[in-house]
Short mmCIF file of C-alpha atoms in Angstrom, two decimals:
data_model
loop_
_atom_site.label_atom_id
_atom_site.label_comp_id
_atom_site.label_asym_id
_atom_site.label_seq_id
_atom_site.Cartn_x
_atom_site.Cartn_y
_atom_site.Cartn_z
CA UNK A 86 0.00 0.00 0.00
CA UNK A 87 1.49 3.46 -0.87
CA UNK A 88 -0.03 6.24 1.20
CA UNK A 89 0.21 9.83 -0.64
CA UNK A 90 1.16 13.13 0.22
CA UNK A 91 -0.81 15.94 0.56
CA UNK A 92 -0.05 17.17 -3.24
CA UNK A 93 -1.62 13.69 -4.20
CA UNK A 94 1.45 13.06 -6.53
CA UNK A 95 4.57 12.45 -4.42
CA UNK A 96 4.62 9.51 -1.53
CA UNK A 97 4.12 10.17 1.98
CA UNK A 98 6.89 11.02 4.03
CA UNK A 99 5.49 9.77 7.37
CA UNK A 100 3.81 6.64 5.56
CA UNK A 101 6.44 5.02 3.78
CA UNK A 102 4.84 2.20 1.29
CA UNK A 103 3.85 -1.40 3.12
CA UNK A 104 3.28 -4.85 2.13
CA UNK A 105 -0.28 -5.82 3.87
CA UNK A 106 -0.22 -9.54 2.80
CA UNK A 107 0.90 -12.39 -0.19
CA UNK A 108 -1.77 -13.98 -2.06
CA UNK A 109 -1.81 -16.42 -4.21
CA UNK A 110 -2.39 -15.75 -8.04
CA UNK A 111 -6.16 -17.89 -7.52
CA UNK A 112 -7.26 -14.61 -5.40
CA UNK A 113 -8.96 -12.57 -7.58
CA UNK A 114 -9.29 -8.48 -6.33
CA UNK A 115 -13.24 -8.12 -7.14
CA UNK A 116 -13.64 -4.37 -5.23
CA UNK A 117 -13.36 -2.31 -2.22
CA UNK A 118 -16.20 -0.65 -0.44
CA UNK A 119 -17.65 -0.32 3.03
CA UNK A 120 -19.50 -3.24 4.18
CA UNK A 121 -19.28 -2.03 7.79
CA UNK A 122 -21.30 1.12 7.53
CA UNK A 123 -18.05 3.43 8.34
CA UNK A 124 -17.64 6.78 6.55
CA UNK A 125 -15.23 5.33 4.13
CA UNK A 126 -14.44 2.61 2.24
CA UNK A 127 -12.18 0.06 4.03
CA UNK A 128 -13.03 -3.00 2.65
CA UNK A 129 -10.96 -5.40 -0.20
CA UNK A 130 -13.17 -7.61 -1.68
CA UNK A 131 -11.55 -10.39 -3.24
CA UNK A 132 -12.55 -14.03 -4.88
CA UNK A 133 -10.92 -17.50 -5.45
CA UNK A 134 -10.95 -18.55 -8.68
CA UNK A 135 -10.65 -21.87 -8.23
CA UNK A 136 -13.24 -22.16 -5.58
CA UNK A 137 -15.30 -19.56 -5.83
CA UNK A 138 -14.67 -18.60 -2.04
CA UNK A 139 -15.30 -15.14 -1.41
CA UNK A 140 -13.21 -13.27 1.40
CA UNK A 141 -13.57 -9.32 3.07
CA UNK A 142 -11.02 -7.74 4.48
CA UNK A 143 -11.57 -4.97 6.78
CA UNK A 144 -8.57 -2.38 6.36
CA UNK A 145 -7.46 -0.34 9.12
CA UNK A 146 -4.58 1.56 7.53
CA UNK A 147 -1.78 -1.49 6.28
CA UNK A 148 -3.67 -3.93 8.97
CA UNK A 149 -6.19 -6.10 8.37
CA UNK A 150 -8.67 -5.55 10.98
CA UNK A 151 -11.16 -7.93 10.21
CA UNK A 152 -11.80 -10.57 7.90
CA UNK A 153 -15.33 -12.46 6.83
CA UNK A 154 -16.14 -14.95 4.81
CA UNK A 155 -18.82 -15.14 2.04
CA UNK A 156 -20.91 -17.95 0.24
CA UNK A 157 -19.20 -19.90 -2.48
CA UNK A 158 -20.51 -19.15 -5.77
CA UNK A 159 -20.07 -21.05 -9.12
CA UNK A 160 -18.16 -19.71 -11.74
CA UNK A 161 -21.07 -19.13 -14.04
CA UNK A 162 -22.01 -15.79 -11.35
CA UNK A 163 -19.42 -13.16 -11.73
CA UNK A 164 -19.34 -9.73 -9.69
CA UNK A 165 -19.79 -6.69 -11.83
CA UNK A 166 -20.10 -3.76 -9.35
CA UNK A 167 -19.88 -3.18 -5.35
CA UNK A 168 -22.01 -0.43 -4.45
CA UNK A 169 -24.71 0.91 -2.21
CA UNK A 170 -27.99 0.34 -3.63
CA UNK A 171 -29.76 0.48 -0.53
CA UNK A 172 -28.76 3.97 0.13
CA UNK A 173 -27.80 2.39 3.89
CA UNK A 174 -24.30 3.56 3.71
CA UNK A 175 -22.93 -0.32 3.35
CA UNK A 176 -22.41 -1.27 0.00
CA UNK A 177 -23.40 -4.20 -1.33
CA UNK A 178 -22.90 -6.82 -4.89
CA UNK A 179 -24.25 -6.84 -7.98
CA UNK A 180 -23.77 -9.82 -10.33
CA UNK A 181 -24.29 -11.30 -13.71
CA UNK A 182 -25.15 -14.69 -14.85
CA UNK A 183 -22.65 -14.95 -17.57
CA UNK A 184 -25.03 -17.76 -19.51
CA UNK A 185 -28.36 -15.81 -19.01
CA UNK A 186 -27.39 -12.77 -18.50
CA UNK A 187 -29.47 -12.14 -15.10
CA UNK A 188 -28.52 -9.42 -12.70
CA UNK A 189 -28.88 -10.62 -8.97
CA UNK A 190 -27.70 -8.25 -6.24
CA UNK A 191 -26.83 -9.20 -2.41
CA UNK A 192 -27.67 -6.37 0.05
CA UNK A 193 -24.87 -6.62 2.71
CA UNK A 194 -25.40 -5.62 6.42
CA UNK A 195 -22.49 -6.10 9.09
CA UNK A 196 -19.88 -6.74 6.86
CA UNK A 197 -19.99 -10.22 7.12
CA UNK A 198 -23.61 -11.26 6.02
CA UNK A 199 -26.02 -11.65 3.54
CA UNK A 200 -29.04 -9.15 4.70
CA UNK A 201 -31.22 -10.17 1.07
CA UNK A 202 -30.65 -10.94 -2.64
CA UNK A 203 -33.49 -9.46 -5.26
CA UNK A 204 -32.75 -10.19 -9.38
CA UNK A 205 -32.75 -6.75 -11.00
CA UNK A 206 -36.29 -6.07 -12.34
CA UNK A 207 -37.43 -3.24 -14.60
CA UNK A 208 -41.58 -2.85 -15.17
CA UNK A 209 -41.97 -5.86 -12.77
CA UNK A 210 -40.19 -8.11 -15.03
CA UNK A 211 -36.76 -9.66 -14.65
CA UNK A 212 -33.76 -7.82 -17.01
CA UNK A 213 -31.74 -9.82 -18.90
CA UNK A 214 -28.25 -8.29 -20.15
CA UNK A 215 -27.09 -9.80 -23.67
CA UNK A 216 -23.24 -9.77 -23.95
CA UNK A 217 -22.69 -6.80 -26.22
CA UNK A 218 -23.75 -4.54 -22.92
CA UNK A 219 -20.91 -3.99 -20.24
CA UNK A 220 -21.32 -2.30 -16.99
CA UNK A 221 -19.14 0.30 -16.86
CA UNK A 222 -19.86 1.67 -13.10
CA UNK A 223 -22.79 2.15 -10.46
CA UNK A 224 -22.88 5.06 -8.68
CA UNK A 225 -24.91 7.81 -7.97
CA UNK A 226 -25.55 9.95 -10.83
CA UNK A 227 -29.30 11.38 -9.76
CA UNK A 228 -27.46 12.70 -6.50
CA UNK A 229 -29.85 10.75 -3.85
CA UNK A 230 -28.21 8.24 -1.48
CA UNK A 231 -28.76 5.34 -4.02
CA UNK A 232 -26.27 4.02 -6.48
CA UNK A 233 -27.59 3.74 -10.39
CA UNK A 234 -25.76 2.12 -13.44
CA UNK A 235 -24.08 3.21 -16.57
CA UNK A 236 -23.98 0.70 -19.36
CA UNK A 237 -22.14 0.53 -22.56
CA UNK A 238 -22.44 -1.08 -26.21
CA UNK A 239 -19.80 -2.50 -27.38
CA UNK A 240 -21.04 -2.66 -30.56
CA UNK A 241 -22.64 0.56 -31.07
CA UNK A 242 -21.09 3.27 -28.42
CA UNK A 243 -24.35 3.51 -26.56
CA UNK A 244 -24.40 4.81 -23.64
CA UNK A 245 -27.60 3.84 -21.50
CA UNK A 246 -28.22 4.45 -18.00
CA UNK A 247 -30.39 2.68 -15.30
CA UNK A 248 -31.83 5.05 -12.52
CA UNK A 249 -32.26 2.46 -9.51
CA UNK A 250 -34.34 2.33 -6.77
CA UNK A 251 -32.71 -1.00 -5.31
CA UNK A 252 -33.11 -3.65 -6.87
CA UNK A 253 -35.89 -2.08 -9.55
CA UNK A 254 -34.84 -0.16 -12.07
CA UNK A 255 -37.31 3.14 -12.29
CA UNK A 256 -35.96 5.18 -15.41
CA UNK A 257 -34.03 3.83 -18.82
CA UNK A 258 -32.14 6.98 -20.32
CA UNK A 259 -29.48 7.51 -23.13
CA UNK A 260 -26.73 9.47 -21.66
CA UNK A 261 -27.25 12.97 -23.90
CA UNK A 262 -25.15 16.07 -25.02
CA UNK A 263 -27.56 18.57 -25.62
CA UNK A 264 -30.46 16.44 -25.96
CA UNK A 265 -28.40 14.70 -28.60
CA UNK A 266 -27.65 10.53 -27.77
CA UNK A 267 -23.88 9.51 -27.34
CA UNK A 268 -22.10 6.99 -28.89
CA UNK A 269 -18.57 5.98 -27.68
CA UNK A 270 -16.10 4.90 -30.52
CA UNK A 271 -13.82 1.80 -29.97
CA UNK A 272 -10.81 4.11 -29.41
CA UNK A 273 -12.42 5.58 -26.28
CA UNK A 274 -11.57 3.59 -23.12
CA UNK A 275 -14.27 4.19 -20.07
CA UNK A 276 -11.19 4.97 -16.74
CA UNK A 277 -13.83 5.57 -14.07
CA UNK A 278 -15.75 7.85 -12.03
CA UNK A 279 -15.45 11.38 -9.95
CA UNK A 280 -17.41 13.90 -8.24
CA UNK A 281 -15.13 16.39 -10.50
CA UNK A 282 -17.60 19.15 -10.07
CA UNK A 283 -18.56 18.61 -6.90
CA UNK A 284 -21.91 18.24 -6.40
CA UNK A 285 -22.32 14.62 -5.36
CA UNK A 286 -23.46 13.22 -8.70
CA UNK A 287 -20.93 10.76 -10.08
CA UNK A 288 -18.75 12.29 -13.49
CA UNK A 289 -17.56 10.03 -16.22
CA UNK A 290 -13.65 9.50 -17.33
CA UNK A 291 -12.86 8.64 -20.67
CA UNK A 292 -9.61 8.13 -22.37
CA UNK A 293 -8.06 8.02 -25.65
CA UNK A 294 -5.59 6.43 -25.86
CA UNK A 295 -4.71 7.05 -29.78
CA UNK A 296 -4.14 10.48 -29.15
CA UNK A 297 -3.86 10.84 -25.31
CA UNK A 298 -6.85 12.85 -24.82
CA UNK A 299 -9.17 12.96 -21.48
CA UNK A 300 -12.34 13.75 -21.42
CA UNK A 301 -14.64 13.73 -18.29
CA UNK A 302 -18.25 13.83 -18.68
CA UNK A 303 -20.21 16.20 -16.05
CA UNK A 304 -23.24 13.98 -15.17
CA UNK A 305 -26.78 15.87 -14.06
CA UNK A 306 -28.79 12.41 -14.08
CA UNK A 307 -28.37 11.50 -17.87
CA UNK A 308 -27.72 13.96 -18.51
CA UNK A 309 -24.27 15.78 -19.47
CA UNK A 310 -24.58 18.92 -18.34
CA UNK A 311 -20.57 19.85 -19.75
CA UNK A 312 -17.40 18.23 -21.17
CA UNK A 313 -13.86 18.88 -19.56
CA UNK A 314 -10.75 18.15 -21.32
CA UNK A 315 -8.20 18.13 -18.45
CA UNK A 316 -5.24 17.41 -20.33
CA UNK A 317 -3.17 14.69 -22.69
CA UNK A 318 -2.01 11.98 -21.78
CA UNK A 319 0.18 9.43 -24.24
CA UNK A 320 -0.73 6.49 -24.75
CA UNK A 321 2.54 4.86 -22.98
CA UNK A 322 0.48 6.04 -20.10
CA UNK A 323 -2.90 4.20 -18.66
CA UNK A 324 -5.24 5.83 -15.74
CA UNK A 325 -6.14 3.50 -13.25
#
């Protein structure tokens, strides 16, 4: 773990970088989030893939505070997003059925337990996610304490997203530029999230990597309410 200085570029000082544990290449990182109901996000969530086990650890700076175990899962479930749909501060998993495309999401409590699992429904019926549609994030984008998702086409560039209340999915939007639908060309790589404007609705990263140039998205719903080029950044260079 490197800890960073208050620039955010250069290493801390105080905090010099520390080795928390050794895994095994089987252990999968699947996400970080807070399971515990803390005001951050102190948990690693990782996965076995040979057995499907599913392990939390609780962080505590480079200690391992806590650990909990989950139920084993079969291969043909795969974790897409941690994030709090419940709007009860703990996060919780959403995964696909890589066969039928379902979307089933556990709503954590404690940390360490399973409080309920819904399937994702939209209209009252269950949603089924064909493979040219990736997740590319849930978070809050309608600023309320509930995370939504943000879906891609690979084959087209659409970008859809799912307003969520839950497990039930209340509004289907195209992500729009002036009332305009976007489309995403192959050479744009999604790179993640921000509140870059601060106002507690989740902001889209894109990169280039072709020509080097990043592009965030200011989100109001579905709505991009303005586009930020920050800088260039070669393509010998990836954001994580």
């Amino acid at each position: 773990m490197w800890f960073m200085g208050s620039d955010g570029i250069s290493l801390s000082a105080s905090n010099p970088p520390a080795i928390i544990s050794t895994l095994d290449s089987s252990w999968q990182f699947k996400g970080y989030g807070n399971f515990y109901g803390s005001a951050r996000k102190d948990c690693i969530l990782w996965q076995n893939s040979n057995d499907g086990v599913l392990a939390i650890w609780r962080m505590d700076g480079t200690k391992i505070s806590a650990t909990a175990s989950l139920p084993i899962v079969s291969a043909e479930w795969q974790i897409i997003a941690v994030a709090d749909l419940a709007g009860d501060s703990v996060d919780d998993i959403v995964w696909q059925q890589v066969n039928t495309g379902q979307l089933l999401i556990w709503f954590m409590k404690d940390g360490e337990s399973i409080k309920s699992t819904s399937l994702v429904t939209y209209g009252g019926n269950e949603v089924i996610v064909d493979g040219s549609w990736q997740i590319r994030g849930a978070y809050t984008f309608d600023g309320d304490a509930m995370a939504d998702m943000l879906w891609q086409n690979t084959t087209t560039g659409e970008v859809v997203m799912w307003i969520m209340n839950g497990a039930t999915i209340t509004t289907v939007s195209p992500v729009t530029h002036n009332g305009t639908p976007m489309r995403i060309g192959p050479s744009w790589l999604y790179r993640g999230w921000g509140y870059f404007d601060a106002d507690n609705k989740a902001d889209i990263l894109w990169h280039n990597p072709d020509n080097g140039i990043v592009v965030i998205w200011n989100m109001n719903g579905s709505s991009i309410s303005s586009v930020a080029i920050p800088g260039v950044v070669g393509g010998e260079w990836s954001i994580q």
